[in-house]
Amino acid sequence: TLTPAGVIEDGAVVVVGDRITFAGHVSALSPADRAAALPPGWDPDVTLLPGLVDGHCHGGAGGEFGASAEASRAAARHHHRSGTTSLLGSVVSNTPRALLAGVSTCAALVAAGDLAGIHLEGPFLSVARRGAQNPAVLTDVDEPLLDALVQAAADAGAPHGLTQMTYAPERKGGDRLPALLSRLGVLPALGHTDADVETAWASLRQALEGAPRGGRPLVTHVFNGMPPLHHRAPGPVAACLAQAARGDAVLEVVGDGVHLAAGTVRMLFDLVGPHRLSLVTDAMAAAGMPDGTYTLGGQEVVVAGRTARLAVGGSIAGGVATLLEVVRWCVTEAGIRLPDAVTAASLTPASALGLSDVGALQAGRRADVVVVDADLALRSVLRAGAWVDAEAAPRDGSGAATGDGVTSSRVGVAMRRPSTS
């Protein structure tokens, strides 16, 4: 069992309703809870992880967040079944009308509890460092549009549904955007930027001053969507690394083997540590689907060999991994310790986003548990105290299901009904 206190070799979790009431050594359990968690025939080789938290995810199972209610629900279900029990629905840059519609659609899922919030990746981004963003819709800071987007979320039943926004500080109006976002309750996330080091540094410092919900400013997929670090032109990467090393920013890391080299990921963990890194998928509609042609923000994307690229221009256009697959790659390919990789995929993003209810196996938090085997392959998922049905989960590229529906009686989780007294 992996808890904030460390790895517990003989661990178990007790769940009452949708809450964790105990996470610790089996020896500390009552006889009844011990029998429920570890009955005859229980599997001693499973590991209990906290539900994973993805702050940057555009879709999955063929659906894109914001495209339609059905597509958004399908994407959310795919990631829930794959071990990501909390996620933001990320919406790429688009026309004002499309952004408003996308925010409204995602906000309804926030209100229903399917999403933890909404991430707007643009449209106030750099054309030079746009990546897979459509250059035709990128724009300088537009305060009326931002107000309308916040209101659209509220009108759809999620008054604080707009959780974070990626922006480039060098765009006109970008110098005042962090303060504006913070007043609106939106976490600033610097990214897709061509800013120099001083501009990036100043913007991150401003973002820290008013970061809402006790969070810390984010850096959207560090290294990707920004100029490379150079000793005479350090650019935004230098500012982002320095702020994170101080604990004043959290760096998103797409650890899928496509966006960053294993050595780069190791360097980030060694340099700033797991409490200042947020592993993300940047997943798009092709996550959980076979290779083929998909869309992202209306642009055609070709997926081949688990790499997604724009059909025109060839820029990387998001990822296709689940967050558990990212954790597994970090451990097996980048050499990251399992507790560090899991922390960066659960407690750190939850803390940065101000989601105090999730992200750890800890008494009082929501009962989100991911059960994996010795190879970090998914066994089953508990979300808000209920086992997620994996039987209908989409298949991955190999044809393997994303879960096997293992029940609580074999995984070291004791479940009790809440008292009615």
Tab-separated table of C-alpha atoms in Angstrom:
chain	number	residue	atom	x	y	z
A	1	THR	CA	0.000	0.000	0.000
A	2	LEU	CA	1.406	3.377	-1.009
A	3	THR	CA	0.479	6.150	1.455
A	4	PRO	CA	1.853	9.679	2.044
A	5	ALA	CA	3.905	8.157	4.874
A	6	GLY	CA	5.589	5.753	2.462
A	7	VAL	CA	5.264	2.179	1.235
A	8	ILE	CA	3.572	-0.219	3.662
A	9	GLU	CA	4.488	-3.781	2.769
A	10	ASP	CA	1.598	-5.392	4.686
A	11	GLY	CA	-0.894	-2.641	3.978
A	12	ALA	CA	-4.654	-2.473	3.698
A	13	VAL	CA	-7.322	0.176	3.193
A	14	VAL	CA	-10.696	0.431	4.931
A	15	VAL	CA	-13.515	2.226	3.126
A	16	VAL	CA	-16.812	3.369	4.620
A	17	GLY	CA	-19.194	4.731	2.017
A	18	ASP	CA	-17.157	6.992	-0.240
A	19	ARG	CA	-14.463	7.749	2.367
A	20	ILE	CA	-11.196	6.142	3.389
A	21	THR	CA	-11.245	5.555	7.139
A	22	PHE	CA	-7.957	3.672	7.432
A	23	ALA	CA	-4.829	3.157	5.357
A	24	GLY	CA	-1.979	1.414	7.101
A	25	HIS	CA	-0.578	-1.848	8.431
A	26	VAL	CA	-2.802	-4.916	8.387
A	27	SER	CA	-1.754	-5.609	11.970
A	28	ALA	CA	-3.589	-2.470	13.087
A	29	LEU	CA	-6.936	-3.627	11.662
A	30	SER	CA	-9.758	-4.985	13.742
A	31	PRO	CA	-10.346	-8.736	13.262
A	32	ALA	CA	-13.480	-8.049	11.200
A	33	ASP	CA	-11.762	-5.567	8.878
A	34	ARG	CA	-8.734	-7.817	8.540
A	35	ALA	CA	-10.961	-10.716	7.480
A	36	ALA	CA	-12.772	-8.517	4.959
A	37	ALA	CA	-9.576	-7.128	3.455
A	38	LEU	CA	-7.551	-10.349	3.439
A	39	PRO	CA	-9.874	-13.363	3.090
A	40	PRO	CA	-8.640	-16.833	2.162
A	41	GLY	CA	-7.338	-16.744	-1.403
A	42	TRP	CA	-6.476	-13.044	-1.442
A	43	ASP	CA	-3.699	-12.015	-3.804
A	44	PRO	CA	-0.553	-11.006	-1.863
A	45	ASP	CA	1.169	-9.613	-4.961
A	46	VAL	CA	-1.133	-6.672	-5.602
A	47	THR	CA	-0.256	-3.097	-4.684
A	48	LEU	CA	-2.761	-0.445	-3.658
A	49	LEU	CA	-2.112	3.003	-5.137
A	50	PRO	CA	-4.073	6.218	-4.649
A	51	GLY	CA	-6.413	7.174	-7.460
A	52	LEU	CA	-4.389	9.041	-10.080
A	53	VAL	CA	-4.986	12.721	-10.908
A	54	ASP	CA	-4.493	14.019	-14.471
A	55	GLY	CA	-4.529	17.804	-14.896
A	56	HIS	CA	-4.039	17.764	-18.667
A	57	CYS	CA	-6.191	15.398	-20.722
A	58	HIS	CA	-7.996	16.138	-23.997
A	59	GLY	CA	-9.899	12.899	-24.447
A	60	GLY	CA	-9.890	9.162	-25.002
A	61	ALA	CA	-11.937	6.212	-26.283
A	62	GLY	CA	-12.465	8.130	-29.520
A	63	GLY	CA	-13.983	11.148	-27.771
A	64	GLU	CA	-12.627	14.672	-27.304
A	65	PHE	CA	-13.522	16.767	-24.270
A	66	GLY	CA	-15.900	19.528	-25.248
A	67	ALA	CA	-16.765	18.097	-28.681
A	68	SER	CA	-20.101	16.747	-27.441
A	69	ALA	CA	-21.625	15.472	-24.216
A	70	GLU	CA	-21.444	11.862	-25.428
A	71	ALA	CA	-17.811	12.138	-26.546
A	72	SER	CA	-16.815	13.826	-23.295
A	73	ARG	CA	-18.501	11.193	-21.147
A	74	ALA	CA	-16.856	8.400	-23.140
A	75	ALA	CA	-13.439	9.983	-22.626
A	76	ALA	CA	-14.000	10.432	-18.895
A	77	ARG	CA	-15.167	6.814	-18.509
A	78	HIS	CA	-12.095	5.533	-20.317
A	79	HIS	CA	-9.705	7.309	-17.981
A	80	HIS	CA	-11.695	6.430	-14.840
A	81	ARG	CA	-11.560	2.752	-15.811
A	82	SER	CA	-7.840	3.084	-16.454
A	83	GLY	CA	-7.001	4.325	-12.949
A	84	THR	CA	-7.310	8.103	-13.349
A	85	THR	CA	-10.031	8.734	-10.802
A	86	SER	CA	-9.770	12.556	-11.051
A	87	LEU	CA	-9.052	14.500	-14.221
A	88	LEU	CA	-9.509	17.857	-15.846
A	89	GLY	CA	-11.114	18.044	-19.270
A	90	SER	CA	-8.628	19.968	-21.421
A	91	VAL	CA	-9.970	22.046	-24.309
A	92	VAL	CA	-7.560	23.243	-27.022
A	93	SER	CA	-7.611	26.692	-28.638
A	94	ASN	CA	-10.560	27.342	-30.913
A	95	THR	CA	-12.966	30.062	-31.996
A	96	PRO	CA	-14.822	31.889	-29.202
A	97	ARG	CA	-18.061	30.118	-30.109
A	98	ALA	CA	-16.411	26.680	-30.023
A	99	LEU	CA	-14.635	27.452	-26.728
A	100	LEU	CA	-17.853	28.569	-25.077
A	101	ALA	CA	-19.637	25.431	-26.269
A	102	GLY	CA	-16.750	23.226	-25.126
A	103	VAL	CA	-16.634	24.815	-21.671
A	104	SER	CA	-20.405	24.436	-21.276
A	105	THR	CA	-20.228	20.767	-22.246
A	106	CYS	CA	-17.363	20.008	-19.874
A	107	ALA	CA	-18.900	22.054	-17.054
A	108	ALA	CA	-21.924	19.772	-17.087
A	109	LEU	CA	-19.577	16.844	-16.450
A	110	VAL	CA	-17.927	18.798	-13.627
A	111	ALA	CA	-21.343	19.374	-12.073
A	112	ALA	CA	-22.086	15.650	-12.393
A	113	GLY	CA	-18.798	14.680	-10.754
A	114	ASP	CA	-17.304	13.062	-13.861
A	115	LEU	CA	-14.600	15.731	-14.200
A	116	ALA	CA	-12.697	17.556	-11.468
A	117	GLY	CA	-12.517	20.734	-13.544
A	118	ILE	CA	-11.712	22.258	-16.927
A	119	HIS	CA	-8.340	23.192	-18.388
A	120	LEU	CA	-8.262	25.701	-21.233
A	121	GLU	CA	-5.087	25.282	-23.268
A	122	GLY	CA	-5.251	28.674	-24.978
A	123	PRO	CA	-6.194	30.646	-26.973
A	124	PHE	CA	-3.725	33.262	-25.608
A	125	LEU	CA	-0.683	31.347	-26.868
A	126	SER	CA	2.438	31.907	-28.957
A	127	VAL	CA	2.127	31.253	-32.672
A	128	ALA	CA	5.832	30.411	-32.830
A	129	ARG	CA	5.485	27.754	-30.095
A	130	ARG	CA	1.948	26.645	-30.876
A	131	GLY	CA	2.664	22.926	-31.297
A	132	ALA	CA	-0.630	21.377	-32.392
A	133	GLN	CA	-2.686	24.505	-31.659
A	134	ASN	CA	-4.467	26.024	-34.659
A	135	PRO	CA	-2.619	29.305	-35.422
A	136	ALA	CA	-5.748	30.829	-36.959
A	137	VAL	CA	-7.500	30.985	-33.580
A	138	LEU	CA	-4.617	32.135	-31.357
A	139	THR	CA	-5.079	35.650	-30.044
A	140	ASP	CA	-3.928	38.304	-27.595
A	141	VAL	CA	-5.547	38.377	-24.167
A	142	ASP	CA	-9.293	39.009	-24.495
A	143	GLU	CA	-10.789	39.831	-21.089
A	144	PRO	CA	-14.455	39.814	-22.219
A	145	LEU	CA	-13.929	36.347	-23.706
A	146	LEU	CA	-12.358	35.109	-20.475
A	147	ASP	CA	-15.273	36.493	-18.454
A	148	ALA	CA	-17.709	34.800	-20.828
A	149	LEU	CA	-15.916	31.457	-20.473
A	150	VAL	CA	-16.036	31.618	-16.679
A	151	GLN	CA	-19.724	32.523	-16.873
A	152	ALA	CA	-20.410	29.670	-19.303
A	153	ALA	CA	-19.087	27.197	-16.752
A	154	ALA	CA	-21.234	28.752	-14.037
A	155	ASP	CA	-24.329	28.691	-16.245
A	156	ALA	CA	-23.784	24.971	-16.859
A	157	GLY	CA	-23.801	24.247	-13.128
A	158	ALA	CA	-20.096	24.498	-12.284
A	159	PRO	CA	-19.428	28.001	-10.870
A	160	HIS	CA	-15.751	27.179	-10.254
A	161	GLY	CA	-15.444	24.670	-13.069
A	162	LEU	CA	-12.783	26.547	-15.019
A	163	THR	CA	-9.769	25.315	-13.042
A	164	GLN	CA	-6.650	26.243	-15.009
A	165	MET	CA	-5.617	28.047	-18.190
A	166	THR	CA	-2.446	27.794	-20.249
A	167	TYR	CA	-1.180	31.147	-21.516
A	168	ALA	CA	1.891	32.762	-23.102
A	169	PRO	CA	2.969	35.797	-21.046
A	170	GLU	CA	4.464	37.624	-24.048
A	171	ARG	CA	1.094	38.006	-25.773
A	172	LYS	CA	-0.416	41.487	-25.569
A	173	GLY	CA	-2.147	41.705	-22.188
A	174	GLY	CA	-0.195	38.709	-20.883
A	175	ASP	CA	1.538	40.800	-18.225
A	176	ARG	CA	-1.747	41.278	-16.364
A	177	LEU	CA	-3.284	37.874	-17.105
A	178	PRO	CA	-2.012	35.941	-14.033
A	179	ALA	CA	-3.640	38.449	-11.683
A	180	LEU	CA	-6.854	38.391	-13.714
A	181	LEU	CA	-6.990	34.597	-13.734
A	182	SER	CA	-6.344	34.415	-10.011
A	183	ARG	CA	-9.204	36.852	-9.291
A	184	LEU	CA	-11.480	34.608	-11.323
A	185	GLY	CA	-10.359	31.522	-9.400
A	186	VAL	CA	-8.437	30.073	-12.359
A	187	LEU	CA	-4.942	28.669	-11.853
A	188	PRO	CA	-2.410	30.219	-14.292
A	189	ALA	CA	-0.337	27.718	-16.306
A	190	LEU	CA	2.536	29.108	-18.341
A	191	GLY	CA	3.055	27.293	-21.637
A	192	HIS	CA	3.191	27.364	-25.439
A	193	THR	CA	5.415	30.389	-24.999
A	194	ASP	CA	8.385	31.985	-26.746
A	195	ALA	CA	9.048	34.395	-23.857
A	196	ASP	CA	12.526	35.293	-22.681
A	197	VAL	CA	13.656	34.206	-19.245
A	198	GLU	CA	12.848	37.502	-17.501
A	199	THR	CA	9.309	37.663	-18.888
A	200	ALA	CA	8.636	34.066	-17.870
A	201	TRP	CA	10.150	34.602	-14.424
A	202	ALA	CA	8.072	37.713	-13.760
A	203	SER	CA	4.890	35.998	-14.896
A	204	LEU	CA	5.399	32.943	-12.700
A	205	ARG	CA	6.128	35.126	-9.687
A	206	GLN	CA	2.957	37.090	-10.299
A	207	ALA	CA	0.991	33.876	-10.725
A	208	LEU	CA	2.286	32.562	-7.391
A	209	GLU	CA	1.099	35.621	-5.483
A	210	GLY	CA	-2.575	34.993	-6.166
A	211	ALA	CA	-2.744	31.267	-6.988
A	212	PRO	CA	-6.301	30.232	-6.057
A	213	ARG	CA	-7.375	27.423	-3.702
A	214	GLY	CA	-3.936	27.296	-2.095
A	215	GLY	CA	-2.387	25.897	-5.264
A	216	ARG	CA	0.782	26.737	-7.140
A	217	PRO	CA	1.128	27.995	-10.718
A	218	LEU	CA	1.679	25.319	-13.316
A	219	VAL	CA	3.981	24.987	-16.292
A	220	THR	CA	2.198	23.243	-19.140
A	221	HIS	CA	4.214	20.201	-20.361
A	222	VAL	CA	7.645	21.657	-19.599
A	223	PHE	CA	10.117	21.636	-22.524
A	224	ASN	CA	7.286	20.986	-24.998
A	225	GLY	CA	5.856	24.120	-26.600
A	226	MET	CA	8.788	26.356	-25.647
A	227	PRO	CA	12.309	27.069	-26.964
A	228	PRO	CA	15.060	24.753	-25.720
A	229	LEU	CA	17.315	25.828	-22.880
A	230	HIS	CA	20.477	27.511	-24.186
A	231	HIS	CA	23.299	28.871	-22.043
A	232	ARG	CA	23.156	32.328	-23.665
A	233	ALA	CA	19.404	32.355	-24.230
A	234	PRO	CA	17.909	30.425	-21.326
A	235	GLY	CA	14.319	31.263	-22.229
A	236	PRO	CA	11.263	30.120	-20.269
A	237	VAL	CA	12.716	26.712	-19.387
A	238	ALA	CA	15.289	28.289	-17.045
A	239	ALA	CA	12.637	30.323	-15.230
A	240	CYS	CA	10.339	27.321	-14.921
A	241	LEU	CA	13.054	25.039	-13.529
A	242	ALA	CA	14.186	27.681	-11.042
A	243	GLN	CA	10.673	28.403	-9.773
A	244	ALA	CA	9.911	24.713	-9.388
A	245	ALA	CA	13.202	24.081	-7.575
A	246	ARG	CA	12.108	26.696	-5.013
A	247	GLY	CA	8.725	25.026	-4.649
A	248	ASP	CA	6.992	28.007	-6.260
A	249	ALA	CA	5.699	26.241	-9.379
A	250	VAL	CA	4.697	22.749	-10.502
A	251	LEU	CA	5.986	21.385	-13.788
A	252	GLU	CA	3.738	19.222	-15.942
A	253	VAL	CA	5.684	16.285	-17.399
A	254	VAL	CA	4.365	14.122	-20.243
A	255	GLY	CA	6.248	10.956	-19.352
A	256	ASP	CA	5.001	8.746	-22.169
A	257	GLY	CA	8.248	8.016	-24.013
A	258	VAL	CA	7.253	10.321	-26.872
A	259	HIS	CA	7.257	13.874	-25.542
A	260	LEU	CA	10.463	13.613	-23.470
A	261	ALA	CA	13.519	11.372	-23.348
A	262	ALA	CA	13.959	9.140	-20.324
A	263	GLY	CA	17.089	11.070	-19.309
A	264	THR	CA	15.148	14.337	-19.322
A	265	VAL	CA	12.489	12.886	-17.042
A	266	ARG	CA	15.142	11.506	-14.665
A	267	MET	CA	16.805	14.912	-14.573
A	268	LEU	CA	13.523	16.610	-13.650
A	269	PHE	CA	12.837	14.199	-10.783
A	270	ASP	CA	16.401	14.578	-9.507
A	271	LEU	CA	16.395	18.355	-9.874
A	272	VAL	CA	13.045	19.415	-8.408
A	273	GLY	CA	11.584	16.233	-6.886
A	274	PRO	CA	8.173	14.550	-7.144
A	275	HIS	CA	6.373	17.174	-5.045
A	276	ARG	CA	7.030	19.783	-7.754
A	277	LEU	CA	6.249	17.627	-10.777
A	278	SER	CA	2.846	16.691	-12.125
A	279	LEU	CA	2.783	13.722	-14.470
A	280	VAL	CA	0.160	14.213	-17.178
A	281	THR	CA	-0.965	12.354	-20.278
A	282	ASP	CA	-1.930	15.192	-22.636
A	283	ALA	CA	-4.086	12.365	-24.009
A	284	MET	CA	-6.297	12.999	-27.024
A	285	ALA	CA	-9.186	11.044	-28.528
A	286	ALA	CA	-6.979	8.165	-29.698
A	287	ALA	CA	-6.121	7.086	-26.136
A	288	GLY	CA	-7.370	3.509	-25.782
A	289	MET	CA	-7.973	3.252	-29.513
A	290	PRO	CA	-6.047	1.667	-32.408
A	291	ASP	CA	-3.735	3.611	-34.716
A	292	GLY	CA	-5.572	5.697	-37.283
A	293	THR	CA	-6.825	9.196	-38.043
A	294	TYR	CA	-8.494	11.329	-35.373
A	295	THR	CA	-9.074	15.040	-34.730
A	296	LEU	CA	-7.971	17.529	-32.080
A	297	GLY	CA	-9.643	20.917	-32.023
A	298	GLY	CA	-10.870	20.340	-35.563
A	299	GLN	CA	-7.420	19.479	-36.931
A	300	GLU	CA	-6.615	16.074	-38.390
A	301	VAL	CA	-4.231	13.927	-36.355
A	302	VAL	CA	-2.542	10.719	-37.500
A	303	VAL	CA	-1.677	8.173	-34.809
A	304	ALA	CA	0.981	5.585	-35.635
A	305	GLY	CA	3.076	3.563	-33.225
A	306	ARG	CA	1.494	5.341	-30.224
A	307	THR	CA	2.653	8.740	-31.492
A	308	ALA	CA	0.057	11.350	-32.476
A	309	ARG	CA	1.043	14.005	-35.024
A	310	LEU	CA	-0.816	16.637	-37.009
A	311	ALA	CA	-1.490	15.444	-40.544
A	312	VAL	CA	-0.322	18.875	-41.764
A	313	GLY	CA	3.005	20.009	-40.314
A	314	GLY	CA	3.762	16.904	-38.259
A	315	SER	CA	3.747	18.505	-34.796
A	316	ILE	CA	3.144	16.162	-31.869
A	317	ALA	CA	-0.570	16.452	-31.128
A	318	GLY	CA	-1.036	15.143	-27.615
A	319	GLY	CA	-0.583	11.601	-26.363
A	320	VAL	CA	-2.398	8.276	-26.302
A	321	ALA	CA	-1.283	6.875	-22.924
A	322	THR	CA	-3.265	6.602	-19.714
A	323	LEU	CA	-1.758	8.056	-16.555
A	324	LEU	CA	-1.057	4.590	-15.165
A	325	GLU	CA	0.872	3.844	-18.364
A	326	VAL	CA	2.831	7.059	-17.806
A	327	VAL	CA	3.666	5.961	-14.260
A	328	ARG	CA	4.742	2.551	-15.540
A	329	TRP	CA	6.980	4.083	-18.231
A	330	CYS	CA	8.594	6.399	-15.688
A	331	VAL	CA	9.384	3.458	-13.421
A	332	THR	CA	10.471	0.890	-15.999
A	333	GLU	CA	12.095	3.106	-18.640
A	334	ALA	CA	13.191	6.277	-16.826
A	335	GLY	CA	14.240	4.557	-13.593
A	336	ILE	CA	11.995	6.611	-11.292
A	337	ARG	CA	11.161	5.102	-7.900
A	338	LEU	CA	7.537	3.936	-7.778
A	339	PRO	CA	6.644	6.129	-4.754
A	340	ASP	CA	8.043	9.189	-6.551
A	341	ALA	CA	6.237	8.457	-9.829
A	342	VAL	CA	2.942	7.846	-8.014
A	343	THR	CA	3.321	11.009	-5.922
A	344	ALA	CA	3.812	13.021	-9.129
A	345	ALA	CA	0.682	11.421	-10.562
A	346	SER	CA	-1.566	11.835	-7.538
A	347	LEU	CA	-0.720	13.957	-4.492
A	348	THR	CA	1.254	16.673	-6.303
A	349	PRO	CA	-1.322	17.462	-9.016
A	350	ALA	CA	-4.133	17.288	-6.470
A	351	SER	CA	-2.294	19.781	-4.252
A	352	ALA	CA	-1.398	22.115	-7.116
A	353	LEU	CA	-4.972	22.153	-8.407
A	354	GLY	CA	-6.451	22.663	-4.949
A	355	LEU	CA	-8.190	19.270	-4.904
A	356	SER	CA	-7.798	18.552	-1.198
A	357	ASP	CA	-10.200	15.595	-1.205
A	358	VAL	CA	-8.202	13.262	-3.469
A	359	GLY	CA	-4.655	12.250	-4.335
A	360	ALA	CA	-3.661	10.062	-1.374
A	361	LEU	CA	-4.571	6.912	0.549
A	362	GLN	CA	-5.328	8.762	3.746
A	363	ALA	CA	-8.172	8.681	6.226
A	364	GLY	CA	-10.824	11.259	5.409
A	365	ARG	CA	-10.078	11.497	1.703
A	366	ARG	CA	-12.325	10.183	-1.041
A	367	ALA	CA	-12.095	6.434	-1.478
A	368	ASP	CA	-10.106	6.292	-4.725
A	369	VAL	CA	-7.859	3.221	-4.969
A	370	VAL	CA	-5.997	1.745	-7.930
A	371	VAL	CA	-5.026	-1.916	-7.664
A	372	VAL	CA	-2.029	-3.072	-9.720
A	373	ASP	CA	0.036	-6.229	-9.938
A	374	ALA	CA	3.793	-6.612	-9.603
A	375	ASP	CA	4.271	-5.367	-13.189
A	376	LEU	CA	2.082	-2.285	-12.550
A	377	ALA	CA	-0.615	-3.716	-14.774
A	378	LEU	CA	-4.118	-2.611	-13.802
A	379	ARG	CA	-6.225	-5.021	-11.758
A	380	SER	CA	-9.148	-2.872	-10.640
A	381	VAL	CA	-10.216	0.666	-9.718
A	382	LEU	CA	-12.220	1.975	-6.791
A	383	ARG	CA	-13.643	5.470	-7.340
A	384	ALA	CA	-15.570	7.299	-4.615
A	385	GLY	CA	-16.110	4.004	-2.826
A	386	ALA	CA	-17.473	2.087	-5.833
A	387	TRP	CA	-15.653	-0.466	-7.961
A	388	VAL	CA	-15.441	0.786	-11.525
A	389	ASP	CA	-16.834	-1.696	-14.028
A	390	ALA	CA	-13.983	-2.493	-16.392
A	391	GLU	CA	-15.803	-5.120	-18.475
A	392	ALA	CA	-16.972	-2.600	-21.071
A	393	ALA	CA	-13.737	-0.593	-21.042
A	394	PRO	CA	-12.238	0.291	-24.433
A	395	ARG	CA	-9.388	-1.909	-25.631
A	396	ASP	CA	-5.856	-0.674	-25.976
A	397	GLY	CA	-3.808	-1.097	-29.138
A	398	SER	CA	-2.870	-4.680	-28.206
A	399	GLY	CA	-6.495	-5.685	-27.717
A	400	ALA	CA	-6.087	-6.037	-23.949
A	401	ALA	CA	-8.851	-4.716	-21.729
A	402	THR	CA	-7.958	-1.808	-19.452
A	403	GLY	CA	-9.135	-3.681	-16.335
A	404	ASP	CA	-10.361	-7.100	-15.229
A	405	GLY	CA	-13.073	-6.284	-12.729
A	406	VAL	CA	-11.328	-7.801	-9.699
A	407	THR	CA	-13.566	-7.451	-6.655
A	408	SER	CA	-12.721	-5.927	-3.315
A	409	SER	CA	-12.545	-9.260	-1.523
A	410	ARG	CA	-9.207	-10.103	-3.158
A	411	VAL	CA	-7.264	-6.854	-3.128
A	412	GLY	CA	-6.690	-5.792	0.467
A	413	VAL	CA	-9.608	-3.350	0.725
A	414	ALA	CA	-12.203	-3.759	3.473
A	415	MET	CA	-15.503	-2.069	2.701
A	416	ARG	CA	-18.155	-1.266	5.308
A	417	ARG	CA	-21.471	0.490	4.985
A	418	PRO	CA	-21.876	3.843	6.735
A	419	SER	CA	-23.620	3.729	10.079
A	420	THR	CA	-27.297	4.745	9.920
A	421	SER	CA	-27.341	5.906	13.533
